[in-house]
Amino acid sequence: MTKLQNHLTRLFAPLLLLQALSLHAQTTQPGTPPPATVPCDTLSGNTTGVQQRLNQYNGLIYGRDCVVLSADPAEDIAQLINGMAENTVILLSSNTVPSVTTPPLVADSVTGKTPVNYLIGNEIVLKNGQLIIGAADDGFEIVISVQQSYPKEQMVRVGTPDHFQFGETKDCHISHVTFLPFEPKGLIPVTAIVLAECYNRRLVIENNIFRIPYWTAVDLNCKKPLDASNNETRTGPGLLFTNNTVIGKAIPMLVGGELTPSLGIHISLPAIKNQFRRLAIIGNTFLGKMAEAGEFILGPGTRLDVFRNIIKASNAGVTYLVLVMGGYPLQGGLAFLGHNDTDVEPPLFNLAGNQIQVTADAIIVNASLQLALACNHLQAVSPWKQLPQLFGLKAVNPLPLGAECEEPTNSSIVMPATTPYSINQIVNTWAAINNSTATACSGLANLVGQFFFESENCSIIPTPCITDRNYDAASSAPVASISAPVASISPALKPIAISGLGVIITLAILLIL
């Protein structure tokens, strides 16, 4: 490994120096001021796509101000959007502005439609109540890509790491946009398309297409403590992630092999307690190569709904984290992580109507949590990975989720159960692949309650489990905090700084894209 590092350092050091000097020497040209907003109901002379979105979101945008943008290859739309006021509806039309000075960057279309390319030279900071809506005409798709020498690790940011901004309560929306985070000359790779931190409103991400960058498409990551049950107006960050398509595509490496994205979506809210009906992952499709489709870390008493998602992913390959840190992320479909404080209520994960087809473990559970399982189809090498096995997994009554089994896959509407359901109507199914002999209960070691499958019911006799103190699974010694075991078991929980070798290897990867 030392010889490889020395070889890469000698090979790419001059390129790194030139790129760094170029980035440092760049001066930001003053952009055009943002266009004037007008009341949404007074917009006239609209393109077909804009009018369609105005009609579609009529109730949502009523009483707001709108602005319609056109794609200009010489314009940084992040600068335009960041100069707009709160509560503004930003419509990205499929109109284009010809440029004689800057050749247009031809984006890689995901849908087969003609891409209309909007470029950002810096991150978009989404303000309270702002909506970004793609409004393409038929046959076109709105694409947001990064300009050359893009300086940030994310494309869109929501919230701050320091406080919850309790005075901001208006929902933010990102809809009908294709995000392509790659460009060939950047020193810093995009690690997350949307980075959402601590805020006090709801973020709605719907009907978008994400090409996963090196880390994850959407990262909701807030470490500030909050008891969401204390004040109904101070409930912390909400997220509705619905009807999106998330695509993992391996990136060829100059040194050989391929680089696999780490995660489709990542939620880490370990210090937020008792949050109810604020987090939902519904009706999405995860395709291609990725270590995991989703990884979710919740605090005591908090709930997450994961309904009617389709996951068809290959988990094989080297990830960004392996290159930069030498650590291996979890591999599989969905990972649910709780905490090891048995004196408080574990988080609840509702999993219903999902199709999980992966090449590793279908469901990964870590530490103490509650899981309701209804009408899911699991197809993998193993249905379960339970880490650490010392902490109990509690199976929750799945019958209240029966209505989710009847909803169409692409629906984002959560309907309460109106009729009683039987166990036969909500059973899960399991199919082993790659000559695996795993059964529906393989991998479970400490389960309280039952999971119901067509082939068998899982009711594992628990191993001796500590219930009155916090214990580390490896040493059975008391631990100082709930975050220590999580960090040691799963290195894929948070973005990390890029080492010198990581930068060199990353540049090598980017230079050949």
Short mmCIF file of C-alpha atoms in Angstrom, two decimals:
data_model
loop_
_atom_site.label_atom_id
_atom_site.label_comp_id
_atom_site.label_asym_id
_atom_site.label_seq_id
_atom_site.Cartn_x
_atom_site.Cartn_y
_atom_site.Cartn_z
CA MET A 1 0.00 0.00 0.00
CA THR A 2 2.93 2.35 0.73
CA LYS A 3 4.32 1.92 -2.77
CA LEU A 4 0.89 2.67 -4.25
CA GLN A 5 0.57 5.81 -2.13
CA ASN A 6 4.02 7.04 -3.16
CA HIS A 7 3.31 6.30 -6.81
CA LEU A 8 -0.03 8.15 -6.74
CA THR A 9 1.50 11.08 -4.88
CA ARG A 10 4.26 11.51 -7.46
CA LEU A 11 1.81 11.05 -10.32
CA PHE A 12 -0.87 13.49 -9.23
CA ALA A 13 0.91 16.05 -7.03
CA PRO A 14 1.57 18.44 -9.96
CA LEU A 15 -2.06 18.18 -11.07
CA LEU A 16 -3.28 18.84 -7.55
CA LEU A 17 -1.06 21.91 -7.25
CA LEU A 18 -2.20 23.34 -10.57
CA GLN A 19 -5.84 22.67 -9.73
CA ALA A 20 -5.51 24.27 -6.31
CA LEU A 21 -3.82 27.36 -7.75
CA SER A 22 -6.52 27.63 -10.42
CA LEU A 23 -9.28 27.37 -7.83
CA HIS A 24 -7.59 29.94 -5.59
CA ALA A 25 -7.06 32.36 -8.47
CA GLN A 26 -10.69 32.31 -9.56
CA THR A 27 -12.61 35.51 -8.88
CA THR A 28 -16.33 35.49 -8.51
CA GLN A 29 -17.88 37.61 -11.19
CA PRO A 30 -20.89 39.61 -10.06
CA GLY A 31 -23.94 37.78 -11.33
CA THR A 32 -27.16 39.28 -12.51
CA PRO A 33 -29.59 40.19 -9.73
CA PRO A 34 -32.42 37.71 -9.19
CA PRO A 35 -35.43 38.42 -11.37
CA ALA A 36 -38.37 40.12 -9.74
CA THR A 37 -41.01 37.89 -8.18
CA VAL A 38 -44.71 38.28 -8.90
CA PRO A 39 -47.78 36.79 -7.21
CA CYS A 40 -48.11 33.25 -8.51
CA ASP A 41 -51.71 33.76 -9.58
CA THR A 42 -50.72 36.64 -11.86
CA LEU A 43 -48.11 34.80 -13.93
CA SER A 44 -48.92 35.06 -17.63
CA GLY A 45 -47.35 33.92 -20.88
CA ASN A 46 -46.15 30.72 -19.28
CA THR A 47 -44.63 27.77 -21.04
CA THR A 48 -46.62 24.54 -21.01
CA GLY A 49 -44.45 23.06 -18.26
CA VAL A 50 -44.73 26.09 -15.99
CA GLN A 51 -48.49 26.26 -16.38
CA GLN A 52 -48.76 22.56 -15.63
CA ARG A 53 -46.90 22.99 -12.34
CA LEU A 54 -48.93 26.07 -11.41
CA ASN A 55 -52.08 24.01 -11.85
CA GLN A 56 -50.65 20.96 -10.09
CA TYR A 57 -49.48 22.87 -7.01
CA ASN A 58 -52.23 25.48 -6.97
CA GLY A 59 -53.17 24.86 -3.35
CA LEU A 60 -49.58 24.80 -2.18
CA ILE A 61 -48.46 28.02 -3.87
CA TYR A 62 -51.63 30.04 -3.23
CA GLY A 63 -50.74 33.46 -1.82
CA ARG A 64 -47.03 33.10 -2.56
CA ASP A 65 -44.71 34.94 -4.93
CA CYS A 66 -43.27 33.08 -7.92
CA VAL A 67 -40.27 33.49 -10.16
CA VAL A 68 -39.64 31.63 -13.41
CA LEU A 69 -36.01 30.94 -14.39
CA SER A 70 -34.49 29.95 -17.73
CA ALA A 71 -31.37 27.84 -18.12
CA ASP A 72 -28.25 29.87 -18.91
CA PRO A 73 -24.94 27.99 -19.17
CA ALA A 74 -23.10 31.15 -18.09
CA GLU A 75 -25.24 31.67 -14.97
CA ASP A 76 -24.87 30.27 -11.47
CA ILE A 77 -28.47 29.61 -10.43
CA ALA A 78 -27.39 29.05 -6.82
CA GLN A 79 -26.45 32.72 -6.70
CA LEU A 80 -29.87 33.65 -8.05
CA ILE A 81 -31.78 31.41 -5.66
CA ASN A 82 -29.73 32.42 -2.62
CA GLY A 83 -30.63 36.05 -3.30
CA MET A 84 -34.37 35.37 -3.21
CA ALA A 85 -36.65 35.95 -0.26
CA GLU A 86 -38.22 33.37 2.00
CA ASN A 87 -41.45 31.70 0.90
CA THR A 88 -40.63 32.13 -2.81
CA VAL A 89 -41.72 29.56 -5.39
CA ILE A 90 -38.85 29.03 -7.86
CA LEU A 91 -39.94 27.45 -11.13
CA LEU A 92 -37.19 26.06 -13.37
CA SER A 93 -38.53 26.21 -16.92
CA SER A 94 -37.20 24.37 -19.97
CA ASN A 95 -36.44 27.67 -21.68
CA THR A 96 -32.74 28.23 -22.40
CA VAL A 97 -30.67 31.38 -22.79
CA PRO A 98 -28.05 31.07 -25.58
CA SER A 99 -24.53 31.94 -24.50
CA VAL A 100 -21.73 32.97 -26.84
CA THR A 101 -19.01 32.90 -24.20
CA THR A 102 -19.57 29.67 -22.30
CA PRO A 103 -20.30 26.39 -24.08
CA PRO A 104 -23.17 24.50 -22.51
CA LEU A 105 -22.33 21.50 -20.34
CA VAL A 106 -24.10 18.51 -21.84
CA ALA A 107 -25.65 16.58 -18.99
CA ASP A 108 -26.12 12.83 -18.94
CA SER A 109 -29.85 12.25 -19.24
CA VAL A 110 -31.31 9.66 -16.89
CA THR A 111 -34.78 9.56 -18.40
CA GLY A 112 -33.95 9.69 -22.11
CA LYS A 113 -35.55 13.12 -22.34
CA THR A 114 -33.70 16.19 -23.57
CA PRO A 115 -31.85 17.66 -20.56
CA VAL A 116 -32.20 21.35 -19.76
CA ASN A 117 -29.07 22.13 -17.77
CA TYR A 118 -28.98 24.49 -14.80
CA LEU A 119 -25.50 24.91 -13.33
CA ILE A 120 -24.49 25.83 -9.78
CA GLY A 121 -21.13 27.30 -8.80
CA ASN A 122 -21.91 27.11 -5.09
CA GLU A 123 -24.41 25.36 -2.84
CA ILE A 124 -28.08 26.33 -2.86
CA VAL A 125 -29.17 27.36 0.65
CA LEU A 126 -32.90 26.67 0.87
CA LYS A 127 -34.64 29.29 2.99
CA ASN A 128 -37.77 29.00 5.11
CA GLY A 129 -40.77 28.20 2.90
CA GLN A 130 -38.92 28.18 -0.42
CA LEU A 131 -39.96 25.76 -3.17
CA ILE A 132 -37.77 24.62 -6.06
CA ILE A 133 -39.94 23.01 -8.73
CA GLY A 134 -38.82 21.69 -12.10
CA ALA A 135 -41.29 22.86 -14.74
CA ALA A 136 -40.13 21.26 -17.97
CA ASP A 137 -42.20 21.02 -21.12
CA ASP A 138 -43.05 17.56 -22.45
CA GLY A 139 -39.97 15.72 -23.69
CA PHE A 140 -37.54 17.69 -21.48
CA GLU A 141 -36.12 17.19 -17.99
CA ILE A 142 -34.73 19.81 -15.62
CA VAL A 143 -31.17 18.92 -14.63
CA ILE A 144 -29.09 20.62 -11.93
CA SER A 145 -25.36 19.99 -12.33
CA VAL A 146 -22.22 21.53 -10.85
CA GLN A 147 -19.87 23.89 -12.64
CA GLN A 148 -16.21 23.11 -13.13
CA SER A 149 -14.05 23.36 -9.99
CA TYR A 150 -17.13 23.17 -7.79
CA PRO A 151 -15.97 24.07 -4.24
CA LYS A 152 -18.56 22.38 -1.99
CA GLU A 153 -19.34 18.86 -0.80
CA GLN A 154 -23.10 19.28 -1.18
CA MET A 155 -25.38 20.85 -3.79
CA VAL A 156 -28.30 21.91 -1.56
CA ARG A 157 -28.19 22.77 2.14
CA VAL A 158 -31.12 23.08 4.56
CA GLY A 159 -30.76 24.21 8.17
CA THR A 160 -27.62 24.71 10.23
CA PRO A 161 -25.51 22.48 12.50
CA ASP A 162 -25.82 24.87 15.45
CA HIS A 163 -29.51 25.45 16.19
CA PHE A 164 -33.06 24.51 15.13
CA GLN A 165 -34.27 27.92 13.86
CA PHE A 166 -37.54 27.62 15.80
CA GLY A 167 -38.98 30.74 14.19
CA GLU A 168 -38.98 29.06 10.78
CA THR A 169 -41.94 26.72 10.36
CA LYS A 170 -42.86 26.83 6.66
CA ASP A 171 -42.30 23.69 4.60
CA CYS A 172 -39.61 23.58 1.93
CA HIS A 173 -40.06 21.58 -1.29
CA ILE A 174 -37.74 20.18 -3.95
CA SER A 175 -39.67 18.57 -6.79
CA HIS A 176 -39.31 17.36 -10.39
CA VAL A 177 -35.54 17.87 -10.69
CA THR A 178 -32.76 15.55 -11.85
CA PHE A 179 -29.54 15.97 -9.86
CA LEU A 180 -26.20 15.06 -11.45
CA PRO A 181 -23.39 15.75 -8.94
CA PHE A 182 -20.33 14.86 -11.03
CA GLU A 183 -17.96 17.12 -12.92
CA PRO A 184 -14.48 16.24 -14.16
CA LYS A 185 -12.24 18.91 -12.69
CA GLY A 186 -13.32 19.40 -9.09
CA LEU A 187 -10.83 19.12 -6.25
CA ILE A 188 -13.58 18.30 -3.74
CA PRO A 189 -16.06 15.58 -4.71
CA VAL A 190 -19.74 16.09 -3.95
CA THR A 191 -20.51 13.77 -1.05
CA ALA A 192 -24.23 14.59 -0.58
CA ILE A 193 -26.65 16.18 -3.02
CA VAL A 194 -28.92 17.46 -0.23
CA LEU A 195 -27.44 18.07 3.21
CA ALA A 196 -30.19 18.78 5.75
CA GLU A 197 -29.04 19.57 9.28
CA CYS A 198 -30.94 21.10 12.21
CA TYR A 199 -34.13 23.00 11.37
CA ASN A 200 -37.73 23.23 12.57
CA ARG A 201 -39.75 22.85 9.40
CA ARG A 202 -40.63 20.02 7.04
CA LEU A 203 -38.53 19.25 3.99
CA VAL A 204 -40.52 17.61 1.19
CA ILE A 205 -38.42 15.93 -1.50
CA GLU A 206 -40.65 14.38 -4.15
CA ASN A 207 -40.62 13.24 -7.77
CA ASN A 208 -36.89 13.81 -8.26
CA ILE A 209 -34.09 11.74 -9.76
CA PHE A 210 -30.82 11.47 -7.85
CA ARG A 211 -27.58 10.05 -9.23
CA ILE A 212 -25.86 9.13 -5.97
CA PRO A 213 -22.51 10.89 -5.42
CA TYR A 214 -19.72 9.42 -3.33
CA TRP A 215 -21.55 9.41 0.00
CA THR A 216 -25.34 9.72 -0.23
CA ALA A 217 -28.11 11.42 -2.20
CA VAL A 218 -29.83 12.92 0.87
CA ASP A 219 -28.23 13.27 4.29
CA LEU A 220 -30.42 14.43 7.20
CA ASN A 221 -27.89 14.80 9.98
CA CYS A 222 -28.63 16.70 13.20
CA LYS A 223 -26.87 15.98 16.49
CA LYS A 224 -28.49 18.72 18.60
CA PRO A 225 -30.68 17.39 21.46
CA LEU A 226 -34.42 18.05 21.43
CA ASP A 227 -37.50 16.57 23.05
CA ALA A 228 -40.12 16.98 20.31
CA SER A 229 -42.98 16.26 22.72
CA ASN A 230 -42.36 19.33 24.87
CA ASN A 231 -43.77 21.89 22.43
CA GLU A 232 -45.91 21.18 19.37
CA THR A 233 -44.33 24.12 17.53
CA ARG A 234 -40.79 22.91 18.24
CA THR A 235 -40.66 19.46 16.75
CA GLY A 236 -37.33 19.65 14.92
CA PRO A 237 -36.56 18.53 11.37
CA GLY A 238 -39.22 16.76 9.35
CA LEU A 239 -38.61 14.90 6.10
CA LEU A 240 -41.00 13.45 3.53
CA PHE A 241 -38.96 11.64 0.88
CA THR A 242 -41.44 10.31 -1.65
CA ASN A 243 -41.70 9.09 -5.24
CA ASN A 244 -38.02 9.71 -5.98
CA THR A 245 -35.69 7.56 -8.07
CA VAL A 246 -32.21 7.06 -6.60
CA ILE A 247 -29.59 5.57 -8.92
CA GLY A 248 -26.21 4.21 -7.88
CA LYS A 249 -23.68 3.95 -10.66
CA ALA A 250 -20.16 2.59 -10.19
CA ILE A 251 -17.35 4.97 -11.12
CA PRO A 252 -14.26 3.49 -12.82
CA MET A 253 -11.04 4.12 -10.89
CA LEU A 254 -7.76 4.96 -12.60
CA VAL A 255 -5.92 2.55 -10.30
CA GLY A 256 -8.27 -0.27 -11.26
CA GLY A 257 -11.66 -1.45 -10.10
CA GLU A 258 -14.80 0.57 -9.47
CA LEU A 259 -16.07 2.93 -6.79
CA THR A 260 -19.56 2.18 -5.42
CA PRO A 261 -21.69 4.91 -3.76
CA SER A 262 -22.21 4.40 -0.03
CA LEU A 263 -25.89 5.18 0.61
CA GLY A 264 -29.12 6.17 -1.07
CA ILE A 265 -30.50 8.11 1.90
CA HIS A 266 -29.10 8.69 5.38
CA ILE A 267 -30.99 9.95 8.46
CA SER A 268 -29.12 10.49 11.71
CA LEU A 269 -31.11 12.09 14.56
CA PRO A 270 -29.75 10.27 17.63
CA ALA A 271 -30.41 13.09 20.13
CA ILE A 272 -33.99 13.96 19.07
CA LYS A 273 -36.58 12.24 21.28
CA ASN A 274 -40.28 11.50 20.84
CA GLN A 275 -40.70 12.75 17.30
CA PHE A 276 -43.95 11.48 15.80
CA ARG A 277 -45.21 11.57 12.19
CA ARG A 278 -42.37 13.78 11.00
CA LEU A 279 -40.24 11.27 9.06
CA ALA A 280 -41.42 9.17 6.12
CA ILE A 281 -39.74 7.36 3.21
CA ILE A 282 -42.55 6.42 0.83
CA GLY A 283 -42.89 5.09 -2.71
CA ASN A 284 -39.26 5.56 -3.83
CA THR A 285 -37.17 3.41 -6.17
CA PHE A 286 -33.51 2.59 -5.44
CA LEU A 287 -31.59 1.09 -8.35
CA GLY A 288 -28.03 0.18 -9.29
CA LYS A 289 -24.89 -0.18 -7.23
CA MET A 290 -24.83 1.10 -3.64
CA ALA A 291 -23.65 -0.23 -0.29
CA GLU A 292 -27.09 0.41 1.25
CA ALA A 293 -30.34 1.94 0.04
CA GLY A 294 -30.89 3.62 3.40
CA GLU A 295 -29.45 3.92 6.89
CA PHE A 296 -31.58 5.40 9.68
CA ILE A 297 -30.44 6.34 13.20
CA LEU A 298 -33.13 7.55 15.61
CA GLY A 299 -33.31 8.64 19.22
CA PRO A 300 -35.63 7.34 21.96
CA GLY A 301 -39.36 7.34 21.24
CA THR A 302 -39.00 8.62 17.66
CA ARG A 303 -40.81 7.02 14.71
CA LEU A 304 -39.97 6.51 11.04
CA ASP A 305 -42.37 5.16 8.38
CA VAL A 306 -40.84 3.28 5.43
CA PHE A 307 -43.66 2.30 3.05
CA ARG A 308 -43.92 0.86 -0.47
CA ASN A 309 -40.36 1.42 -1.63
CA ILE A 310 -38.69 -0.65 -4.35
CA ILE A 311 -35.03 -1.54 -3.79
CA LYS A 312 -33.16 -3.39 -6.52
CA ALA A 313 -29.52 -2.86 -5.69
CA SER A 314 -26.15 -4.54 -5.96
CA ASN A 315 -24.11 -4.08 -2.79
CA ALA A 316 -20.78 -5.33 -4.14
CA GLY A 317 -17.85 -3.01 -4.67
CA VAL A 318 -15.40 -0.66 -2.99
CA THR A 319 -17.02 2.48 -1.54
CA TYR A 320 -15.81 6.03 -1.08
CA LEU A 321 -15.40 5.37 2.66
CA VAL A 322 -13.14 2.40 2.02
CA LEU A 323 -10.81 4.50 -0.11
CA VAL A 324 -10.65 7.49 2.21
CA MET A 325 -10.83 5.95 5.68
CA GLY A 326 -10.17 2.27 5.21
CA GLY A 327 -13.47 1.43 6.94
CA TYR A 328 -16.18 -0.80 5.57
CA PRO A 329 -19.80 0.36 5.65
CA LEU A 330 -22.71 -1.95 6.23
CA GLN A 331 -23.95 -3.63 3.07
CA GLY A 332 -27.54 -4.50 2.27
CA GLY A 333 -30.99 -3.02 1.82
CA LEU A 334 -32.09 -0.96 4.84
CA ALA A 335 -30.26 -0.45 8.14
CA PHE A 336 -32.15 0.59 11.28
CA LEU A 337 -30.11 1.79 14.25
CA GLY A 338 -31.45 2.49 17.70
CA HIS A 339 -29.62 3.09 20.98
CA ASN A 340 -28.39 1.10 23.93
CA ASP A 341 -30.19 2.91 26.74
CA THR A 342 -32.73 0.37 27.90
CA ASP A 343 -34.29 2.80 30.41
CA VAL A 344 -36.07 4.76 27.66
CA GLU A 345 -38.44 3.79 24.88
CA PRO A 346 -36.62 2.50 21.78
CA PRO A 347 -37.31 4.17 18.43
CA LEU A 348 -40.02 2.63 16.24
CA PHE A 349 -39.51 1.76 12.58
CA ASN A 350 -42.63 0.88 10.57
CA LEU A 351 -41.73 -1.19 7.49
CA ALA A 352 -44.62 -2.06 5.17
CA GLY A 353 -45.17 -2.93 1.53
CA ASN A 354 -41.51 -2.71 0.50
CA GLN A 355 -39.71 -4.82 -2.11
CA ILE A 356 -36.09 -5.32 -1.09
CA GLN A 357 -33.88 -7.17 -3.56
CA VAL A 358 -30.18 -6.88 -2.72
CA THR A 359 -27.02 -8.99 -2.92
CA ALA A 360 -26.13 -8.88 0.80
CA ASP A 361 -28.38 -8.55 3.90
CA ALA A 362 -31.95 -7.34 3.35
CA ILE A 363 -32.48 -5.74 6.79
CA ILE A 364 -29.79 -4.68 9.26
CA VAL A 365 -30.70 -3.86 12.86
CA ASN A 366 -28.35 -2.36 15.40
CA ALA A 367 -28.82 -1.82 19.14
CA SER A 368 -32.22 -1.57 20.80
CA LEU A 369 -35.21 -0.72 18.59
CA GLN A 370 -38.81 -1.61 17.73
CA LEU A 371 -39.78 -2.85 14.28
CA ALA A 372 -43.20 -3.43 12.74
CA LEU A 373 -43.03 -5.63 9.64
CA ALA A 374 -45.99 -6.00 7.24
CA CYS A 375 -46.26 -7.36 3.68
CA ASN A 376 -42.63 -6.81 2.69
CA HIS A 377 -40.85 -8.96 0.11
CA LEU A 378 -37.21 -9.73 0.94
CA GLN A 379 -34.84 -11.27 -1.59
CA ALA A 380 -31.18 -11.43 -0.62
CA VAL A 381 -28.37 -13.68 0.58
CA SER A 382 -29.60 -13.24 4.16
CA PRO A 383 -32.79 -11.59 5.44
CA TRP A 384 -31.25 -10.24 8.65
CA LYS A 385 -28.05 -8.95 10.21
CA GLN A 386 -28.45 -8.15 13.90
CA LEU A 387 -25.62 -6.09 15.43
CA PRO A 388 -24.89 -6.24 18.27
CA GLN A 389 -26.81 -9.39 19.17
CA LEU A 390 -26.78 -8.61 22.89
CA PHE A 391 -29.42 -5.88 22.49
CA GLY A 392 -33.03 -6.92 21.98
CA LEU A 393 -35.11 -6.34 18.86
CA LYS A 394 -38.78 -5.89 19.67
CA ALA A 395 -41.34 -7.00 17.07
CA VAL A 396 -44.35 -4.65 17.14
CA ASN A 397 -47.89 -5.62 16.16
CA PRO A 398 -48.00 -5.21 12.32
CA LEU A 399 -51.79 -5.27 11.91
CA PRO A 400 -52.22 -1.45 12.05
CA LEU A 401 -50.04 -1.27 8.92
CA GLY A 402 -52.44 -3.41 6.89
CA ALA A 403 -53.69 -0.45 4.86
CA GLU A 404 -50.17 0.13 3.55
CA CYS A 405 -50.28 -3.28 1.87
CA GLU A 406 -53.20 -2.16 -0.29
CA GLU A 407 -51.91 1.24 -1.40
CA PRO A 408 -50.36 1.52 -4.87
CA THR A 409 -46.56 1.50 -4.89
CA ASN A 410 -46.22 5.10 -6.09
CA SER A 411 -48.63 6.62 -3.60
CA SER A 412 -47.34 9.02 -0.94
CA ILE A 413 -50.63 9.16 0.98
CA VAL A 414 -50.61 7.44 4.35
CA MET A 415 -54.09 6.09 5.02
CA PRO A 416 -55.24 4.80 8.40
CA ALA A 417 -56.56 1.28 8.55
CA THR A 418 -60.36 1.31 8.23
CA THR A 419 -60.94 -2.43 8.47
CA PRO A 420 -59.40 -5.06 10.72
CA TYR A 421 -56.69 -7.11 9.04
CA SER A 422 -55.64 -10.66 9.69
CA ILE A 423 -52.09 -11.96 9.96
CA ASN A 424 -52.55 -13.78 6.64
CA GLN A 425 -53.14 -10.45 4.90
CA ILE A 426 -49.94 -8.81 6.13
CA VAL A 427 -47.42 -11.66 6.08
CA ASN A 428 -43.98 -11.03 4.62
CA THR A 429 -42.20 -13.15 2.00
CA TRP A 430 -38.59 -14.29 1.75
CA ALA A 431 -36.50 -15.65 -1.14
CA ALA A 432 -32.83 -16.62 -0.89
CA ILE A 433 -30.42 -15.95 -3.78
CA ASN A 434 -26.90 -16.98 -4.84
CA ASN A 435 -27.28 -20.53 -3.47
CA SER A 436 -27.99 -19.22 0.02
CA THR A 437 -29.69 -21.63 2.41
CA ALA A 438 -30.89 -18.85 4.74
CA THR A 439 -34.46 -19.04 6.00
CA ALA A 440 -36.73 -16.11 6.79
CA CYS A 441 -35.40 -15.96 10.36
CA SER A 442 -31.69 -16.43 9.66
CA GLY A 443 -29.54 -13.77 11.32
CA LEU A 444 -31.91 -13.03 14.20
CA ALA A 445 -30.50 -13.82 17.62
CA ASN A 446 -32.40 -11.71 20.12
CA LEU A 447 -36.03 -11.07 19.24
CA VAL A 448 -38.94 -10.21 21.52
CA GLY A 449 -42.24 -10.97 19.79
CA GLN A 450 -42.86 -12.40 16.31
CA PHE A 451 -42.27 -11.58 12.66
CA PHE A 452 -44.67 -13.28 10.28
CA PHE A 453 -43.54 -14.79 6.97
CA GLU A 454 -45.32 -17.10 4.56
CA SER A 455 -42.74 -19.81 5.15
CA GLU A 456 -42.36 -19.49 8.93
CA ASN A 457 -42.85 -17.24 11.92
CA CYS A 458 -39.77 -15.82 13.60
CA SER A 459 -39.90 -16.17 17.36
CA ILE A 460 -36.32 -16.39 18.58
CA ILE A 461 -35.59 -17.37 22.16
CA PRO A 462 -33.65 -14.34 23.43
CA THR A 463 -30.08 -14.73 24.58
CA PRO A 464 -29.33 -13.30 28.05
CA CYS A 465 -29.87 -9.58 27.68
CA ILE A 466 -28.98 -6.73 29.98
CA THR A 467 -32.09 -4.62 30.66
CA ASP A 468 -31.16 -2.27 33.50
CA ARG A 469 -27.92 -0.57 32.37
CA ASN A 470 -26.12 0.60 29.26
CA TYR A 471 -23.63 -2.00 28.08
CA ASP A 472 -21.12 -2.23 25.28
CA ALA A 473 -21.78 -5.35 23.21
CA ALA A 474 -18.15 -6.31 22.88
CA SER A 475 -16.99 -5.92 26.48
CA SER A 476 -20.24 -6.01 28.53
CA ALA A 477 -18.92 -2.91 30.29
CA PRO A 478 -20.93 0.25 30.90
CA VAL A 479 -20.62 2.80 28.11
CA ALA A 480 -20.57 6.57 28.40
CA SER A 481 -23.05 7.54 25.70
CA ILE A 482 -25.44 6.13 23.14
CA SER A 483 -23.25 7.20 20.24
CA ALA A 484 -20.11 5.23 21.07
CA PRO A 485 -21.26 1.73 19.98
CA VAL A 486 -22.91 3.15 16.86
CA ALA A 487 -19.73 4.85 15.73
CA SER A 488 -17.61 1.77 16.33
CA ILE A 489 -19.92 -0.67 14.57
CA SER A 490 -20.85 1.30 11.49
CA PRO A 491 -18.21 3.61 10.02
CA ALA A 492 -20.72 4.62 7.32
CA LEU A 493 -22.78 6.84 9.60
CA LYS A 494 -21.43 10.27 8.75
CA PRO A 495 -19.40 12.07 6.13
CA ILE A 496 -15.72 12.27 6.93
CA ALA A 497 -12.81 14.50 6.03
CA ILE A 498 -10.77 13.52 2.99
CA SER A 499 -7.20 12.49 3.69
CA GLY A 500 -4.30 13.42 1.43
CA LEU A 501 -4.37 10.04 -0.26
CA GLY A 502 -8.15 10.28 -0.51
CA VAL A 503 -7.86 13.57 -2.40
CA ILE A 504 -5.28 12.08 -4.75
CA ILE A 505 -7.36 9.00 -5.48
CA THR A 506 -10.50 11.11 -5.83
CA LEU A 507 -8.79 13.36 -8.37
CA ALA A 508 -7.65 10.30 -10.24
CA ILE A 509 -11.25 9.12 -10.40
CA LEU A 510 -12.60 12.48 -11.47
CA LEU A 511 -10.03 13.02 -14.19
CA ILE A 512 -11.33 10.05 -16.16
CA LEU A 513 -15.06 10.84 -15.93
#
